[in-house]
Amino acid sequence: MLPTHSWERAGRGDFTFDLATTPSCVGAISERFRTLPGVARSLHPTHSVAAIGPQAKGLIHGHEHALTPCGEGTPYARLIDAGGQILFLGATLDQNTAYHTLEALAAVPYLMRPDSETFAVTGADGRARDVPFRRHARGPDRRFAATAELLEANGILRRGRVAASASLLVEAAPMAALVLDHLRKDPNYLVA
C-alpha cells in the first residue's frame, strides 16, 4: 500500500479527483506504482492510497465514506489493524501519514477543518459526482521524526539500507499503541 495524496498534486484549490488519471503527489515511486497492472486505488480525493495483492481491495474499500482522510475506516487504520509494516525509503518519520491516523483516533483538536468541502470525484465507472469531504487543517507543525528514538528503543522501528537509501521499517500496530498512549495523555504530543 502506498499513499498517493492526489489532491495536493493537483494544487490547492483544485477540488477535482479522477481515480484513473489524477497523479500521485508523493513521489515517483508512488506514481509508478499507482499505474501498474493489478493495483487498486482508494476513492479519496485528498489521501488516496494504492495497493496490490490479495488484501488490496479490502484495505481500500469505502475510504471515500470515512469521516476523516486517515482515521477509522481508512486504509491507514486498516493497515495498523492488520499488523502491517511501514517502510520509509530515504525518508524520515516526518513523512509518516499514519501519524495522522493516530491523531484522528485520538481526536486531537487541531487536525480537521470544521466544515466539509465539495470535490468533483470521478470513480472507476467514469462518472463524476460532487462529494463532500473534510480536509485536514493547516498546521500546527508536527514533530513526527522526533519519535524515532522512542520507537527504536521499544523495538518498533528498525534502521537499515535499501540500495543507497537509509531506510526505516516500522511495525504499525505497536507504533499506534505507543503513540496513541502519548496522545491520550497529551493531545499536543506530536506538535512541534
Backbone as a chain_set.jsonl record, in Angstrom:
{"seq": "MLPTHSWERAGRGDFTFDLATTPSCVGAISERFRTLPGVARSLHPTHSVAAIGPQAKGLIHGHEHALTPCGEGTPYARLIDAGGQILFLGATLDQNTAYHTLEALAAVPYLMRPDSETFAVTGADGRARDVPFRRHARGPDRRFAATAELLEANGILRRGRVAASASLLVEAAPMAALVLDHLRKDPNYLVA", "coords": {"N": [[0.847, -1.161, 0.0], [0.635, 2.17, -0.908], [0.676, 5.639, -0.194], [-1.012, 8.128, -2.144], [-1.94, 10.689, -2.134], [-3.515, 12.56, -3.787], [-4.892, 15.085, -4.16], [-3.232, 17.15, -3.308], [-1.257, 17.243, -5.28], [-2.598, 18.184, -7.481], [-2.882, 20.778, -6.877], [-3.556, 23.288, -4.532], [-6.875, 24.268, -4.081], [-7.849, 23.136, -6.377], [-10.402, 21.207, -6.726], [-10.859, 18.6, -7.757], [-10.909, 15.128, -8.574], [-9.842, 12.285, -10.171], [-10.129, 8.94, -10.265], [-8.708, 7.269, -12.02], [-6.877, 8.915, -13.415], [-5.782, 11.113, -11.969], [-2.729, 12.193, -10.818], [-0.271, 10.935, -8.445], [1.02, 12.726, -5.618], [3.166, 12.314, -4.036], [5.654, 11.499, -4.875], [7.834, 9.806, -7.263], [7.937, 7.016, -7.014], [5.459, 6.218, -5.843], [3.76, 7.186, -7.824], [4.491, 5.682, -10.089], [3.936, 3.106, -9.116], [1.15, 3.313, -8.724], [0.208, 3.14, -11.336], [0.697, 0.585, -12.191], [-0.243, -2.658, -13.531], [-2.995, -4.327, -11.987], [-3.048, -2.904, -9.635], [-4.942, -1.415, -7.091], [-6.787, 1.513, -6.278], [-7.708, 3.801, -3.726], [-10.777, 5.615, -3.392], [-10.498, 8.46, -2.63], [-10.194, 11.9, -2.427], [-8.168, 13.468, -1.168], [-6.363, 11.916, 0.313], [-5.742, 9.491, -0.992], [-4.844, 6.03, -1.486], [-2.755, 3.524, -2.985], [-2.85, 0.077, -3.667], [-1.769, -3.365, -3.795], [-2.246, -6.864, -4.291], [-3.619, -9.727, -2.444], [-5.111, -8.615, -0.332], [-5.653, -6.05, -1.055], [-8.061, -4.79, -2.105], [-9.745, -4.985, 0.104], [-8.375, -3.37, 1.917], [-8.63, -0.792, 0.796], [-11.33, -0.372, 0.422], [-14.234, 1.596, 0.638], [-12.998, 3.935, 1.503], [-13.691, 6.511, 0.756], [-15.926, 7.036, 2.266], [-15.199, 7.464, 4.845], [-14.986, 9.387, 7.891], [-12.817, 11.017, 8.334], [-9.766, 11.792, 6.528], [-7.728, 9.954, 7.17], [-8.405, 8.443, 9.394], [-10.504, 6.218, 11.311], [-11.842, 3.502, 9.454], [-10.336, 3.851, 7.19], [-7.733, 3.086, 4.741], [-5.303, 3.472, 6.058], [-5.83, 3.112, 8.824], [-6.718, 0.484, 8.665], [-4.389, -0.83, 7.858], [-2.854, -0.62, 10.171], [-4.509, -2.08, 11.929], [-4.273, -4.577, 10.744], [-1.753, -5.303, 11.428], [0.375, -4.456, 9.877], [3.419, -3.295, 8.238], [5.431, -0.333, 7.899], [7.399, 1.067, 5.498], [10.023, 3.284, 5.065], [11.668, 4.668, 2.558], [14.578, 6.236, 2.206], [13.49, 8.333, 3.597], [12.113, 10.172, 6.405], [10.403, 9.847, 9.587], [8.851, 12.071, 9.467], [7.402, 11.958, 7.175], [5.349, 10.234, 7.735], [2.305, 9.336, 7.231], [0.594, 7.769, 8.681], [0.681, 8.775, 11.227], [-1.171, 10.818, 11.174], [-3.42, 9.261, 11.205], [-3.363, 8.321, 13.818], [-3.634, 10.729, 15.164], [-6.252, 11.327, 14.355], [-7.666, 9.152, 15.497], [-7.223, 9.71, 18.167], [-8.621, 12.011, 18.345], [-7.555, 14.664, 18.234], [-7.64, 18.193, 18.73], [-6.697, 19.936, 16.728], [-6.594, 18.787, 14.205], [-8.623, 18.551, 12.082], [-10.438, 20.481, 9.629], [-13.288, 22.532, 10.293], [-15.542, 22.418, 8.588], [-16.954, 20.68, 5.752], [-15.837, 20.302, 2.332], [-16.691, 20.484, -1.094], [-15.864, 18.128, -3.514], [-15.271, 17.287, -6.916], [-15.563, 14.146, -7.865], [-14.38, 11.52, -9.756], [-15.139, 8.284, -10.353], [-14.381, 4.726, -10.763], [-16.227, 4.024, -12.658], [-16.248, 6.1, -14.414], [-17.94, 8.218, -14.067], [-18.56, 11.478, -12.876], [-19.04, 12.846, -9.651], [-20.339, 15.117, -7.246], [-18.967, 15.36, -4.132], [-18.963, 15.691, -0.632], [-16.173, 16.338, 1.492], [-14.177, 16.294, 4.428], [-11.263, 18.102, 5.171], [-7.834, 18.007, 6.318], [-6.758, 20.435, 8.688], [-4.678, 23.321, 8.258], [-1.416, 23.354, 9.639], [-0.891, 22.745, 13.173], [2.759, 22.814, 13.054], [4.365, 19.634, 13.01], [6.133, 17.103, 14.929], [6.984, 14.561, 14.017], [9.276, 13.025, 13.264], [10.806, 13.204, 15.527], [10.014, 11.202, 17.168], [11.356, 8.916, 16.553], [13.54, 7.824, 18.055], [12.24, 6.96, 20.41], [10.509, 4.994, 19.336], [12.426, 3.254, 18.278], [13.803, 2.488, 20.602], [11.881, 0.951, 21.768], [11.747, -1.245, 20.166], [10.21, -1.052, 17.881], [10.845, 0.29, 15.606], [13.139, -0.203, 13.024], [16.336, 0.378, 11.666], [17.961, 0.568, 8.487], [19.402, -0.163, 5.256], [18.324, 0.3, 1.968], [19.397, -0.392, -1.033], [21.075, 2.505, -1.893], [19.79, 4.035, -0.062], [19.109, 5.284, 3.163], [16.951, 3.718, 5.349], [13.835, 3.166, 7.078], [12.015, 0.827, 8.992], [8.909, 0.274, 10.251], [6.843, -1.144, 12.702], [3.475, -1.219, 12.477], [1.179, -1.59, 14.265], [2.226, -1.774, 17.012], [3.489, 0.752, 17.019], [1.27, 2.417, 16.78], [-0.111, 1.845, 19.186], [1.713, 2.757, 21.147], [2.156, 5.519, 20.462], [-0.482, 6.468, 20.467], [-1.069, 6.181, 23.181], [0.579, 8.182, 24.244], [-0.603, 10.428, 22.957], [-3.148, 10.421, 24.065], [-2.631, 11.104, 26.646], [-1.442, 13.565, 26.273], [-2.676, 15.686, 24.082], [-1.176, 17.322, 22.407], [1.169, 16.036, 21.851], [2.461, 15.355, 19.42], [2.925, 17.793, 18.304], [5.039, 20.353, 17.148]], "CA": [[0.0, 0.0, 0.0], [1.383, 3.424, -0.979], [-0.16, 6.839, -0.287], [-0.877, 8.885, -3.383], [-2.306, 12.065, -1.8], [-3.74, 13.147, -5.095], [-5.363, 16.467, -4.195], [-2.1, 18.06, -3.152], [-0.544, 17.352, -6.559], [-3.384, 18.99, -8.406], [-2.738, 22.174, -6.48], [-4.597, 23.727, -3.602], [-7.957, 24.96, -4.75], [-8.373, 22.285, -7.439], [-11.196, 20.23, -5.992], [-11.252, 17.502, -8.638], [-10.15, 13.894, -8.399], [-10.224, 11.206, -11.078], [-9.492, 7.73, -9.771], [-7.808, 6.689, -13.015], [-5.886, 9.793, -14.038], [-5.146, 12.089, -11.088], [-1.432, 11.634, -10.41], [0.189, 10.991, -7.061], [1.844, 13.905, -5.325], [4.171, 11.977, -3.025], [6.88, 10.996, -5.449], [7.865, 8.979, -8.466], [7.669, 5.603, -6.698], [4.017, 6.02, -5.699], [3.107, 7.422, -9.115], [4.73, 4.498, -10.929], [3.184, 2.001, -8.515], [-0.273, 3.553, -8.98], [-0.141, 2.826, -12.721], [1.0, -0.814, -12.512], [-1.407, -3.545, -13.652], [-3.418, -5.014, -10.775], [-3.052, -2.014, -8.477], [-6.224, -0.793, -6.769], [-6.6, 2.817, -5.629], [-8.881, 4.222, -2.96], [-11.521, 6.734, -3.971], [-10.477, 9.588, -1.691], [-9.501, 12.944, -3.182], [-7.041, 14.124, -0.516], [-5.408, 10.97, 0.899], [-5.906, 8.187, -1.621], [-3.725, 5.097, -1.453], [-2.748, 2.473, -3.995], [-2.486, -1.193, -3.028], [-1.766, -4.532, -4.667], [-2.189, -8.116, -3.559], [-4.908, -10.321, -2.092], [-5.853, -7.797, 0.63], [-5.697, -4.673, -1.552], [-9.421, -4.237, -2.186], [-10.248, -4.846, 1.468], [-7.723, -2.22, 2.544], [-9.063, 0.496, 0.25], [-12.799, -0.327, 0.312], [-15.006, 2.562, 1.402], [-12.198, 5.056, 2.002], [-14.403, 7.758, 0.476], [-17.007, 7.216, 3.239], [-14.629, 7.704, 6.177], [-15.232, 10.734, 8.403], [-11.572, 11.77, 8.198], [-8.965, 11.195, 5.458], [-6.777, 8.926, 7.612], [-8.847, 7.81, 10.632], [-11.276, 4.974, 11.311], [-12.443, 3.15, 8.178], [-9.45, 4.193, 6.074], [-6.642, 2.125, 4.547], [-4.259, 3.706, 7.054], [-6.258, 2.431, 10.048], [-6.773, -0.955, 8.388], [-3.011, -1.319, 7.848], [-2.495, -0.767, 11.582], [-5.297, -3.203, 12.464], [-3.779, -5.824, 10.149], [-0.394, -5.565, 11.885], [1.291, -4.216, 8.772], [4.66, -2.564, 8.442], [5.577, 0.864, 7.084], [8.793, 1.203, 5.075], [10.404, 4.621, 4.618], [12.856, 4.588, 1.717], [15.216, 7.541, 2.109], [12.606, 9.325, 4.202], [12.054, 10.131, 7.865], [9.046, 9.721, 10.11], [8.077, 13.265, 9.118], [6.54, 11.573, 6.057], [4.517, 9.134, 8.214], [0.889, 9.677, 7.192], [-0.1, 7.013, 9.731], [0.55, 9.608, 12.424], [-2.464, 11.498, 11.065], [-4.407, 8.275, 11.65], [-3.343, 8.321, 15.279], [-4.243, 11.997, 15.581], [-7.699, 11.2, 14.163], [-8.191, 8.223, 16.505], [-7.155, 10.395, 19.462], [-9.486, 13.184, 18.213], [-6.848, 15.883, 18.618], [-8.469, 19.319, 18.288], [-6.108, 20.726, 15.65], [-6.422, 18.001, 12.982], [-9.585, 18.696, 10.989], [-11.171, 21.724, 9.383], [-14.63, 22.329, 10.851], [-16.561, 22.182, 7.569], [-16.563, 19.887, 4.588], [-15.743, 20.992, 1.063], [-17.173, 19.607, -2.15], [-14.928, 17.723, -4.55], [-15.796, 16.551, -8.066], [-14.848, 12.873, -7.8], [-14.693, 10.597, -10.844], [-14.825, 6.926, -9.924], [-13.994, 3.714, -11.755], [-17.248, 3.977, -13.711], [-16.067, 7.25, -15.289], [-18.922, 9.264, -13.763], [-18.161, 12.465, -11.867], [-20.053, 13.164, -8.643], [-19.931, 16.079, -6.229], [-18.938, 14.648, -2.856], [-18.355, 16.496, 0.437], [-15.103, 15.73, 2.289], [-13.479, 17.167, 5.372], [-9.814, 18.064, 4.988], [-7.0, 18.374, 7.454], [-6.494, 21.858, 8.866], [-3.269, 23.707, 8.124], [-0.693, 23.482, 10.901], [0.424, 23.254, 13.529], [3.881, 21.982, 12.634], [4.467, 18.41, 13.796], [7.466, 16.591, 15.237], [6.893, 13.112, 13.825], [10.603, 12.408, 13.241], [11.359, 13.208, 16.887], [9.587, 9.979, 17.86], [12.146, 7.779, 16.063], [14.307, 7.2, 19.147], [11.273, 6.257, 21.264], [10.083, 3.783, 18.629], [13.58, 2.361, 18.182], [14.076, 1.965, 21.942], [10.83, -0.027, 22.076], [11.797, -2.332, 19.185], [9.141, -0.838, 16.905], [11.484, 0.857, 14.425], [14.467, -0.721, 12.684], [17.041, 1.153, 10.643], [18.751, -0.222, 7.55], [19.626, 0.46, 3.952], [17.797, -0.321, 0.77], [20.316, 0.181, -2.028], [21.838, 3.61, -1.305], [18.911, 4.836, 0.787], [18.853, 4.993, 4.566], [15.542, 3.357, 5.407], [13.244, 2.826, 8.366], [10.913, -0.12, 8.949], [8.128, 0.488, 11.459], [5.727, -2.052, 12.974], [2.372, -0.265, 12.576], [0.312, -1.737, 15.438], [2.883, -1.295, 18.233], [3.678, 2.194, 16.901], [-0.019, 3.036, 17.079], [-0.409, 1.709, 20.616], [2.613, 3.611, 21.919], [1.916, 6.932, 20.18], [-1.823, 6.786, 20.96], [-0.966, 6.349, 24.628], [1.126, 9.535, 24.461], [-1.583, 11.423, 22.509], [-4.28, 10.466, 25.003], [-2.137, 11.835, 27.834], [-1.13, 14.928, 25.855], [-3.099, 15.832, 22.686], [-0.171, 18.058, 21.633], [2.398, 15.25, 21.874], [3.123, 15.377, 18.115], [3.038, 19.175, 17.85], [6.402, 20.899, 17.301]], "C": [[0.901, 1.235, 0.0], [0.409, 4.596, -0.991], [0.051, 7.51, -1.632], [-1.316, 10.33, -3.223], [-2.573, 12.932, -3.018], [-4.104, 14.625, -5.093], [-4.215, 17.451, -4.126], [-1.395, 18.291, -4.486], [-1.287, 18.271, -7.518], [-3.276, 20.478, -8.075], [-3.875, 22.584, -5.57], [-5.632, 24.535, -4.36], [-8.524, 24.18, -5.921], [-9.094, 21.127, -6.765], [-11.745, 19.145, -6.914], [-10.35, 16.303, -8.375], [-10.716, 12.864, -9.363], [-9.423, 9.981, -10.675], [-8.433, 7.206, -10.742], [-6.668, 7.611, -13.426], [-5.208, 10.803, -13.12], [-3.841, 11.505, -10.564], [-1.2, 11.728, -8.901], [0.997, 12.259, -6.854], [2.974, 13.58, -4.371], [5.369, 11.243, -3.62], [6.716, 10.04, -6.616], [7.54, 7.519, -8.173], [6.165, 5.367, -6.59], [3.281, 6.252, -7.014], [3.295, 6.229, -10.047], [3.926, 3.308, -10.419], [1.697, 2.111, -8.837], [-0.703, 3.084, -10.363], [0.16, 1.383, -13.116], [-0.273, -1.634, -12.676], [-1.703, -4.232, -12.319], [-3.452, -4.163, -9.525], [-4.449, -1.411, -8.32], [-5.947, 0.516, -6.022], [-7.875, 3.208, -4.899], [-9.482, 5.487, -3.565], [-11.63, 7.844, -2.929], [-9.648, 10.699, -2.309], [-8.289, 13.557, -2.49], [-5.994, 13.155, 0.008], [-5.567, 9.569, 0.315], [-4.65, 7.336, -1.452], [-3.88, 4.103, -2.591], [-2.24, 1.199, -3.326], [-2.547, -2.312, -4.052], [-1.711, -5.772, -3.784], [-3.566, -8.572, -3.113], [-5.728, -9.483, -1.105], [-6.087, -6.367, 0.143], [-7.107, -4.091, -1.529], [-10.044, -4.074, -0.812], [-9.648, -3.655, 2.187], [-8.315, -0.891, 2.072], [-10.578, 0.682, 0.25], [-13.418, 0.744, 1.224], [-14.234, 3.753, 1.946], [-12.946, 6.379, 1.841], [-15.534, 8.034, 1.464], [-16.5, 7.506, 4.648], [-14.851, 9.163, 6.588], [-14.003, 11.63, 8.345], [-10.73, 11.088, 7.121], [-8.118, 10.0, 5.886], [-7.262, 8.117, 8.812], [-9.564, 6.484, 10.438], [-11.906, 4.736, 9.938], [-11.596, 3.492, 6.966], [-8.392, 3.1, 5.893], [-5.537, 2.264, 5.593], [-4.598, 2.985, 8.36], [-6.298, 0.917, 9.841], [-5.372, -1.573, 8.356], [-2.52, -1.539, 9.282], [-3.207, -1.98, 12.17], [-4.795, -4.553, 11.966], [-2.368, -6.17, 10.611], [0.636, -5.384, 10.8], [2.548, -3.475, 9.198], [4.684, -1.369, 7.496], [7.063, 1.029, 6.783], [9.014, 2.611, 4.532], [11.718, 4.496, 3.865], [13.454, 5.978, 1.555], [14.362, 8.658, 2.673], [12.658, 9.183, 5.722], [10.607, 9.93, 8.3], [8.217, 10.984, 9.879], [7.13, 12.983, 7.956], [5.569, 10.457, 6.454], [3.05, 9.546, 8.304], [0.106, 8.918, 8.259], [-0.191, 7.81, 11.029], [-0.727, 10.444, 12.366], [-3.595, 10.55, 11.469], [-4.503, 8.294, 13.164], [-3.92, 9.623, 15.828], [-5.763, 11.937, 15.443], [-8.31, 10.285, 15.225], [-8.195, 8.848, 17.901], [-8.021, 11.66, 19.483], [-8.794, 14.468, 18.693], [-7.58, 17.083, 18.017], [-7.954, 20.081, 17.068], [-6.144, 20.036, 14.288], [-7.332, 18.409, 11.825], [-10.135, 20.111, 10.856], [-12.613, 21.496, 9.858], [-15.691, 21.952, 9.818], [-16.028, 21.312, 6.446], [-16.511, 20.796, 3.356], [-16.112, 19.997, -0.025], [-16.096, 19.389, -3.203], [-15.704, 17.067, -5.686], [-14.956, 15.282, -8.177], [-15.327, 11.969, -8.931], [-14.21, 9.215, -10.444], [-14.463, 6.013, -11.072], [-14.986, 3.63, -12.909], [-17.158, 5.15, -14.676], [-17.043, 8.388, -15.04], [-18.397, 10.179, -12.659], [-19.338, 12.75, -10.945], [-19.485, 14.236, -7.72], [-20.072, 15.406, -4.872], [-18.302, 15.556, -1.801], [-17.304, 15.689, 1.206], [-14.596, 16.763, 3.278], [-11.985, 16.986, 5.154], [-9.106, 18.365, 6.297], [-6.83, 19.891, 7.495], [-5.013, 22.122, 8.614], [-2.668, 23.82, 9.523], [-1.402, 22.758, 12.028], [1.519, 22.339, 12.989], [3.978, 20.782, 13.569], [5.92, 18.022, 13.997], [7.466, 15.061, 15.123], [8.261, 12.443, 13.917], [11.227, 12.333, 14.631], [10.966, 11.96, 17.677], [10.436, 8.765, 17.481], [12.898, 7.067, 17.189], [13.403, 6.422, 20.089], [10.841, 4.942, 20.617], [11.225, 2.774, 18.553], [13.882, 1.712, 19.535], [13.067, 0.898, 22.349], [10.761, -1.16, 21.059], [10.757, -2.228, 18.091], [9.7, -0.352, 15.571], [12.855, 0.211, 14.263], [15.048, 0.123, 11.564], [17.834, 0.203, 9.747], [18.956, 0.555, 6.27], [18.915, -0.376, 2.901], [18.517, 0.367, -0.372], [21.098, 1.308, -1.343], [21.032, 4.422, -0.3], [18.878, 4.352, 2.228], [17.345, 4.787, 4.69], [15.118, 3.017, 6.827], [12.122, 1.83, 8.126], [10.197, -0.053, 10.288], [7.004, -0.536, 11.531], [4.52, -1.177, 13.31], [1.564, -0.39, 13.868], [1.002, -1.314, 16.735], [3.167, 0.208, 18.21], [2.394, 2.905, 17.3], [-0.323, 2.982, 18.569], [0.427, 2.683, 21.443], [2.298, 5.095, 21.717], [0.515, 7.34, 20.634], [-1.828, 6.984, 22.47], [-0.452, 7.744, 24.96], [0.114, 10.61, 24.075], [-2.761, 11.535, 23.461], [-3.895, 11.18, 26.297], [-1.906, 13.307, 27.503], [-1.515, 15.083, 24.378], [-2.11, 16.59, 21.797], [1.15, 17.323, 21.541], [3.162, 15.334, 20.54], [3.301, 16.786, 17.548], [4.442, 19.691, 18.135], [6.41, 22.05, 18.293]], "O": [[1.821, 1.336, 0.811], [-0.584, 4.561, -1.719], [1.145, 7.471, -2.194], [-1.075, 11.134, -4.124], [-1.898, 13.94, -3.228], [-3.646, 15.357, -5.97], [-4.225, 18.473, -4.812], [-0.982, 19.411, -4.786], [-0.679, 19.036, -8.266], [-3.555, 21.329, -8.92], [-5.033, 22.254, -5.825], [-5.293, 25.384, -5.185], [-9.592, 24.531, -6.421], [-8.464, 20.182, -6.291], [-12.929, 18.811, -6.866], [-9.185, 16.448, -8.004], [-11.918, 12.603, -9.373], [-8.193, 9.981, -10.734], [-7.374, 6.749, -10.313], [-5.586, 7.127, -13.757], [-4.142, 11.31, -13.468], [-3.84, 10.445, -9.938], [-1.852, 12.497, -8.195], [1.583, 12.798, -7.793], [3.681, 14.487, -3.933], [6.021, 10.454, -2.935], [5.628, 9.544, -6.908], [6.927, 6.849, -9.004], [5.647, 4.419, -7.18], [2.284, 5.585, -7.291], [2.352, 5.814, -10.721], [3.308, 2.588, -11.204], [1.058, 1.117, -9.182], [-1.849, 2.676, -10.551], [-0.094, 0.993, -14.255], [-1.281, -1.343, -12.031], [-0.791, -4.662, -11.614], [-3.844, -4.643, -8.461], [-5.056, -0.958, -9.291], [-5.0, 0.613, -5.24], [-8.981, 2.978, -5.388], [-8.787, 6.308, -4.162], [-12.711, 8.129, -2.414], [-8.499, 10.465, -2.684], [-7.439, 14.127, -3.174], [-4.831, 13.536, 0.14], [-5.532, 8.579, 1.046], [-3.545, 7.855, -1.296], [-4.98, 3.871, -3.094], [-1.312, 1.241, -2.518], [-3.272, -2.23, -5.044], [-1.193, -5.73, -2.669], [-4.563, -7.897, -3.365], [-6.948, -9.64, -1.055], [-6.666, -5.559, 0.868], [-7.318, -3.006, -0.987], [-10.794, -3.125, -0.582], [-10.325, -2.998, 2.979], [-8.48, 0.032, 2.87], [-11.053, 1.806, 0.091], [-13.153, 0.781, 2.426], [-14.759, 4.505, 2.766], [-12.843, 7.263, 2.692], [-16.053, 9.149, 1.503], [-17.297, 7.768, 5.549], [-14.899, 10.056, 5.742], [-14.123, 12.855, 8.31], [-10.957, 9.915, 6.825], [-7.818, 9.128, 5.07], [-6.579, 7.176, 9.214], [-9.264, 5.728, 9.514], [-12.441, 5.663, 9.33], [-12.078, 3.431, 5.835], [-8.181, 2.284, 6.79], [-4.908, 1.274, 5.967], [-3.74, 2.317, 8.938], [-5.949, 0.157, 10.744], [-5.189, -2.714, 8.78], [-1.848, -2.531, 9.566], [-2.584, -2.811, 12.831], [-4.88, -5.555, 12.677], [-1.834, -7.213, 10.234], [1.658, -6.07, 10.787], [2.711, -3.088, 10.355], [4.053, -1.38, 6.44], [7.884, 1.121, 7.696], [8.286, 3.071, 3.653], [12.763, 4.247, 4.467], [12.895, 6.812, 0.842], [14.5, 9.812, 2.267], [13.179, 8.202, 6.252], [9.702, 9.853, 7.469], [7.002, 10.966, 10.077], [6.15, 13.705, 7.774], [5.018, 9.794, 5.575], [2.606, 10.048, 9.337], [-0.946, 9.384, 8.696], [-1.065, 7.538, 11.852], [-1.308, 10.748, 13.408], [-4.609, 10.987, 12.013], [-5.599, 8.285, 13.724], [-4.616, 9.616, 16.843], [-6.485, 12.435, 16.307], [-9.356, 10.605, 15.791], [-9.066, 8.55, 18.718], [-8.142, 12.308, 20.522], [-9.365, 15.25, 19.453], [-8.09, 16.991, 16.9], [-8.721, 20.808, 16.436], [-5.755, 20.649, 13.294], [-6.858, 18.593, 10.704], [-10.277, 20.836, 11.841], [-13.097, 20.365, 9.822], [-16.64, 21.239, 10.143], [-14.822, 21.219, 6.221], [-17.062, 21.897, 3.345], [-15.868, 18.798, 0.116], [-15.499, 20.337, -3.712], [-16.687, 16.367, -5.443], [-13.78, 15.337, -8.538], [-16.519, 11.686, -9.054], [-13.018, 9.002, -10.223], [-14.264, 6.456, -12.203], [-14.628, 3.213, -14.011], [-17.904, 5.203, -15.653], [-16.989, 9.412, -15.72], [-17.865, 9.719, -11.649], [-20.478, 12.879, -11.39], [-18.285, 14.255, -7.447], [-21.151, 14.941, -4.505], [-17.235, 16.127, -2.031], [-17.513, 14.52, 1.527], [-14.588, 17.961, 2.994], [-11.5, 15.868, 4.977], [-9.689, 18.896, 7.242], [-6.766, 20.545, 6.454], [-4.19, 21.217, 8.752], [-3.306, 24.305, 10.457], [-2.471, 22.194, 11.795], [1.245, 21.232, 12.525], [3.71, 20.891, 14.766], [6.818, 18.538, 13.331], [7.901, 14.364, 16.04], [8.401, 11.41, 14.572], [12.085, 11.486, 14.881], [11.527, 11.697, 18.74], [10.244, 7.686, 18.043], [12.889, 5.838, 17.261], [13.765, 5.329, 20.523], [10.812, 3.901, 21.273], [11.013, 1.576, 18.743], [14.183, 0.52, 19.6], [13.366, 0.041, 23.181], [9.82, -1.954, 21.082], [10.452, -3.224, 17.436], [9.087, -0.564, 14.524], [13.625, 0.091, 15.216], [14.345, 0.528, 10.638], [18.315, -0.836, 10.198], [18.719, 1.761, 6.204], [18.916, -1.606, 2.954], [18.29, 1.544, -0.652], [21.723, 1.075, -0.308], [21.539, 5.396, 0.255], [18.651, 3.172, 2.493], [16.56, 5.593, 4.192], [15.935, 2.631, 7.663], [11.361, 1.967, 7.168], [10.799, -0.291, 11.336], [6.299, -0.769, 10.549], [4.534, -0.469, 14.316], [1.291, 0.625, 14.509], [0.413, -0.553, 17.502], [3.098, 0.87, 19.246], [2.419, 3.872, 18.062], [-0.75, 3.98, 19.149], [-0.094, 3.354, 22.335], [2.185, 5.843, 22.688], [0.337, 8.449, 21.138], [-2.521, 7.865, 22.977], [-0.98, 8.411, 25.85], [-0.022, 11.606, 24.785], [-3.313, 12.62, 23.646], [-4.74, 11.785, 26.958], [-2.14, 14.185, 28.333], [-0.76, 14.655, 23.504], [-2.195, 16.512, 20.571], [2.162, 17.927, 21.187], [4.392, 15.38, 20.544], [3.781, 16.944, 16.425], [4.973, 19.493, 19.228], [7.462, 22.635, 18.551]]}, "num_chains": 1, "name": "protein.A"}
